[in-house]
Short mmCIF file of C-alpha atoms in Angstrom, two decimals:
data_model
loop_
_atom_site.label_atom_id
_atom_site.label_comp_id
_atom_site.label_asym_id
_atom_site.label_seq_id
_atom_site.Cartn_x
_atom_site.Cartn_y
_atom_site.Cartn_z
CA UNK A 1 -131.71 1.30 152.81
CA UNK A 2 -133.27 -1.21 150.47
CA UNK A 3 -137.06 -0.90 149.77
CA UNK A 4 -140.09 -3.31 149.10
CA UNK A 5 -141.51 -3.67 145.55
CA UNK A 6 -139.71 -3.70 142.36
CA UNK A 7 -141.01 -3.37 138.95
CA UNK A 8 -140.83 -6.68 138.05
CA UNK A 9 -138.45 -6.46 135.20
CA UNK A 10 -137.69 -9.70 133.64
CA UNK A 11 -133.80 -10.80 132.30
CA UNK A 12 -133.21 -12.40 129.12
CA UNK A 13 -133.02 -16.24 128.99
CA UNK A 14 -129.43 -15.64 128.11
CA UNK A 15 -128.37 -14.28 131.67
CA UNK A 16 -128.23 -17.51 132.95
CA UNK A 17 -124.47 -17.16 135.34
CA UNK A 18 -125.20 -14.57 138.01
CA UNK A 19 -122.31 -13.63 140.72
CA UNK A 20 -123.63 -11.63 143.12
CA UNK A 21 -120.48 -10.23 145.15
CA UNK A 22 -121.62 -8.61 148.65
CA UNK A 23 -120.22 -8.52 152.15
CA UNK A 24 -123.49 -7.85 153.57
CA UNK A 25 -125.40 -10.61 154.93
CA UNK A 26 -129.30 -8.88 154.78
CA UNK A 27 -128.14 -6.64 151.88
CA UNK A 28 -127.18 -9.62 149.93
CA UNK A 29 -130.39 -12.01 150.65
CA UNK A 30 -132.78 -8.47 149.12
CA UNK A 31 -130.56 -8.26 146.49
CA UNK A 32 -130.77 -12.12 145.85
CA UNK A 33 -134.52 -12.14 146.20
CA UNK A 34 -134.34 -9.19 143.82
CA UNK A 35 -131.85 -11.12 140.69
CA UNK A 36 -134.19 -14.47 141.13
CA UNK A 37 -137.19 -12.41 140.23
CA UNK A 38 -135.34 -10.69 137.39
CA UNK A 39 -133.63 -13.70 136.36
CA UNK A 40 -135.88 -17.51 137.54
CA UNK A 41 -134.16 -19.28 134.82
CA UNK A 42 -130.58 -18.16 135.98
CA UNK A 43 -128.02 -19.71 138.39
CA UNK A 44 -127.02 -17.40 140.87
CA UNK A 45 -123.83 -17.29 143.30
CA UNK A 46 -123.14 -15.37 145.98
CA UNK A 47 -119.55 -13.88 147.33
CA UNK A 48 -119.04 -12.05 149.83
CA UNK A 49 -115.15 -11.50 150.39
CA UNK A 50 -112.14 -11.05 147.55
CA UNK A 51 -110.65 -13.70 146.93
CA UNK A 52 -114.16 -15.84 146.64
CA UNK A 53 -115.37 -13.39 144.08
CA UNK A 54 -111.68 -13.44 142.13
CA UNK A 55 -112.22 -17.38 142.13
CA UNK A 56 -115.68 -17.38 140.38
CA UNK A 57 -114.74 -14.20 138.25
CA UNK A 58 -112.15 -16.58 136.84
CA UNK A 59 -113.89 -20.32 137.30
CA UNK A 60 -117.70 -19.93 136.93
CA UNK A 61 -117.28 -17.13 134.52
CA UNK A 62 -120.82 -15.56 135.25
CA UNK A 63 -122.49 -13.63 132.19
CA UNK A 64 -123.40 -10.93 134.97
CA UNK A 65 -121.99 -10.23 138.01
CA UNK A 66 -123.04 -7.68 140.99
CA UNK A 67 -120.06 -6.52 142.87
CA UNK A 68 -119.93 -4.05 145.59
CA UNK A 69 -116.43 -1.75 145.94
CA UNK A 70 -116.17 -3.23 149.57
CA UNK A 71 -115.79 -6.67 150.20
CA UNK A 72 -114.43 -9.12 152.80
CA UNK A 73 -110.09 -8.76 152.99
CA UNK A 74 -110.09 -5.46 150.87
CA UNK A 75 -112.38 -3.30 148.29
CA UNK A 76 -112.58 -3.07 144.68
CA UNK A 77 -109.33 -1.80 143.79
CA UNK A 78 -107.78 -5.30 144.55
CA UNK A 79 -109.86 -7.25 141.97
CA UNK A 80 -109.18 -4.13 139.51
CA UNK A 81 -105.31 -4.91 139.63
CA UNK A 82 -105.76 -8.55 138.57
CA UNK A 83 -105.80 -7.86 134.97
CA UNK A 84 -107.34 -11.50 134.41
CA UNK A 85 -110.50 -10.73 135.60
CA UNK A 86 -111.78 -8.52 133.20
CA UNK A 87 -113.73 -8.45 130.97
CA UNK A 88 -114.43 -12.17 132.38
CA UNK A 89 -117.60 -11.57 132.82
CA UNK A 90 -119.57 -9.66 129.84
CA UNK A 91 -121.46 -7.57 132.18
CA UNK A 92 -120.53 -6.07 135.67
CA UNK A 93 -122.37 -3.77 137.73
CA UNK A 94 -120.53 -2.03 140.98
CA UNK A 95 -122.10 -1.14 144.10
CA UNK A 96 -120.27 1.82 145.82
CA UNK A 97 -121.48 3.88 149.17
CA UNK A 98 -118.46 5.91 149.65
CA UNK A 99 -115.93 4.74 147.07
CA UNK A 100 -113.56 6.95 145.13
CA UNK A 101 -114.30 8.70 142.00
CA UNK A 102 -111.32 7.19 140.51
CA UNK A 103 -112.46 3.85 141.97
CA UNK A 104 -115.67 4.12 139.47
CA UNK A 105 -113.62 5.63 136.72
CA UNK A 106 -110.82 2.76 137.03
CA UNK A 107 -113.56 0.39 137.10
CA UNK A 108 -115.64 1.43 134.47
CA UNK A 109 -112.64 1.41 132.25
CA UNK A 110 -111.74 -2.34 133.17
CA UNK A 111 -115.23 -3.27 132.23
CA UNK A 112 -117.45 -2.67 134.74
CA UNK A 113 -120.75 -1.67 132.59
CA UNK A 114 -122.67 0.93 135.33
CA UNK A 115 -122.14 1.77 138.95
CA UNK A 116 -124.99 2.56 141.30
CA UNK A 117 -124.31 4.07 144.46
CA UNK A 118 -126.00 3.07 147.72
CA UNK A 119 -128.42 4.15 149.34
CA UNK A 120 -131.04 2.71 147.10
CA UNK A 121 -134.69 0.87 146.30
CA UNK A 122 -134.87 -2.45 144.60
CA UNK A 123 -136.70 -0.45 141.72
CA UNK A 124 -133.41 1.36 141.25
CA UNK A 125 -131.01 -1.78 141.41
CA UNK A 126 -133.51 -3.75 138.97
CA UNK A 127 -133.05 -0.56 137.04
CA UNK A 128 -129.50 -0.32 137.23
CA UNK A 129 -129.21 -3.91 136.58
CA UNK A 130 -131.36 -3.62 132.92
CA UNK A 131 -128.53 -0.70 132.29
CA UNK A 132 -125.91 -2.68 132.59
CA UNK A 133 -127.09 -5.78 130.27
CA UNK A 134 -127.95 -3.25 128.33
CA UNK A 135 -125.32 -0.57 128.26
CA UNK A 136 -123.16 0.41 124.58
CA UNK A 137 -120.46 1.24 127.53
CA UNK A 138 -119.55 -2.37 127.86
CA UNK A 139 -119.06 -3.02 123.90
CA UNK A 140 -117.37 0.24 123.81
CA UNK A 141 -114.88 -0.41 126.86
CA UNK A 142 -114.07 -3.61 125.14
CA UNK A 143 -113.33 -2.64 122.00
CA UNK A 144 -111.08 0.23 123.50
CA UNK A 145 -108.99 -2.36 125.21
CA UNK A 146 -108.25 -4.58 122.25
CA UNK A 147 -107.84 -1.74 120.01
CA UNK A 148 -105.44 0.28 122.22
CA UNK A 149 -102.91 -2.80 122.76
CA UNK A 150 -102.95 -3.58 118.84
CA UNK A 151 -102.11 0.33 118.02
CA UNK A 152 -99.69 1.28 120.22
CA UNK A 153 -97.77 -2.10 121.89
CA UNK A 154 -94.82 -3.80 119.55
CA UNK A 155 -95.54 -7.35 118.45
CA UNK A 156 -93.53 -9.26 121.23
CA UNK A 157 -95.16 -7.18 123.75
CA UNK A 158 -98.90 -8.38 123.31
CA UNK A 159 -100.84 -10.85 125.40
CA UNK A 160 -102.56 -13.10 122.92
CA UNK A 161 -104.24 -15.14 125.64
CA UNK A 162 -105.65 -11.97 127.63
CA UNK A 163 -106.50 -10.47 123.45
CA UNK A 164 -108.24 -13.76 122.66
CA UNK A 165 -110.45 -13.78 126.04
CA UNK A 166 -111.01 -10.30 125.74
CA UNK A 167 -112.48 -10.45 121.82
CA UNK A 168 -114.25 -13.98 122.61
CA UNK A 169 -116.24 -11.62 125.00
CA UNK A 170 -116.95 -8.76 123.00
CA UNK A 171 -118.12 -11.33 120.60
CA UNK A 172 -120.75 -12.49 122.95
CA UNK A 173 -121.99 -9.17 123.98
CA UNK A 174 -122.48 -8.42 120.37
CA UNK A 175 -124.66 -12.07 119.63
CA UNK A 176 -126.59 -11.15 122.96
CA UNK A 177 -127.51 -7.78 120.85
CA UNK A 178 -127.97 -9.41 117.95
CA UNK A 179 -128.97 -12.74 118.03
CA UNK A 180 -133.07 -13.85 119.78
CA UNK A 181 -132.01 -17.40 119.75
CA UNK A 182 -129.68 -19.95 122.29
CA UNK A 183 -128.89 -21.88 119.09
CA UNK A 184 -128.05 -18.85 117.08
CA UNK A 185 -126.12 -17.60 119.50
CA UNK A 186 -124.53 -20.94 120.29
CA UNK A 187 -123.54 -20.87 116.10
CA UNK A 188 -122.28 -17.71 116.00
CA UNK A 189 -119.73 -18.02 118.92
CA UNK A 190 -118.46 -20.93 117.47
CA UNK A 191 -118.08 -19.37 114.05
CA UNK A 192 -116.78 -16.52 115.56
CA UNK A 193 -114.11 -18.15 118.03
CA UNK A 194 -112.84 -19.83 115.01
CA UNK A 195 -112.41 -16.91 113.34
CA UNK A 196 -110.32 -15.19 116.42
CA UNK A 197 -108.17 -18.51 116.88
CA UNK A 198 -107.31 -17.89 112.86
CA UNK A 199 -106.25 -14.21 112.95
CA UNK A 200 -104.44 -14.24 116.07
CA UNK A 201 -102.01 -16.70 114.85
CA UNK A 202 -101.48 -14.51 112.33
CA UNK A 203 -100.42 -11.83 114.63
#
């Protein structure tokens, strides 16, 4: 159960698109309110089903996604099996009440930055969100996903489109960590994207 009284943590203005995937209307409303307080500058989309969550991730490309392991139409496993989805969002927080350890491990391998178990109070939720956007695990998992196919796959087995997306996501996470201005972030991303595309053509 969520308790009233949040810790008042504010997210960076760079976290400007947030997806909240939660099937319980009551819990969704409370979490959305907390996220809106943490990021008053952000556009927050809400989803209750697996299919809607999949569409939001692919088409809207949120910066932060908070995803319940159980949604209408299935669980987190059906999302994790879609290799296009992760790491679409740079930062992903998983919420579980009875999720298996296997699901949690798979979620972390697929790009989830952090997982929190129900029940929790709003202060704990805020800390989990903060941990998600600052966790080195998100960088480490991105690096692992990029390096592994380059080391162990033949050239004709490489999915260059997916690899490009993963490298750009990694660049985005690194840029958030090292730059303090939106202008600097945009410039860094633009230059990095050109370098990524140039080098991938040589693979």
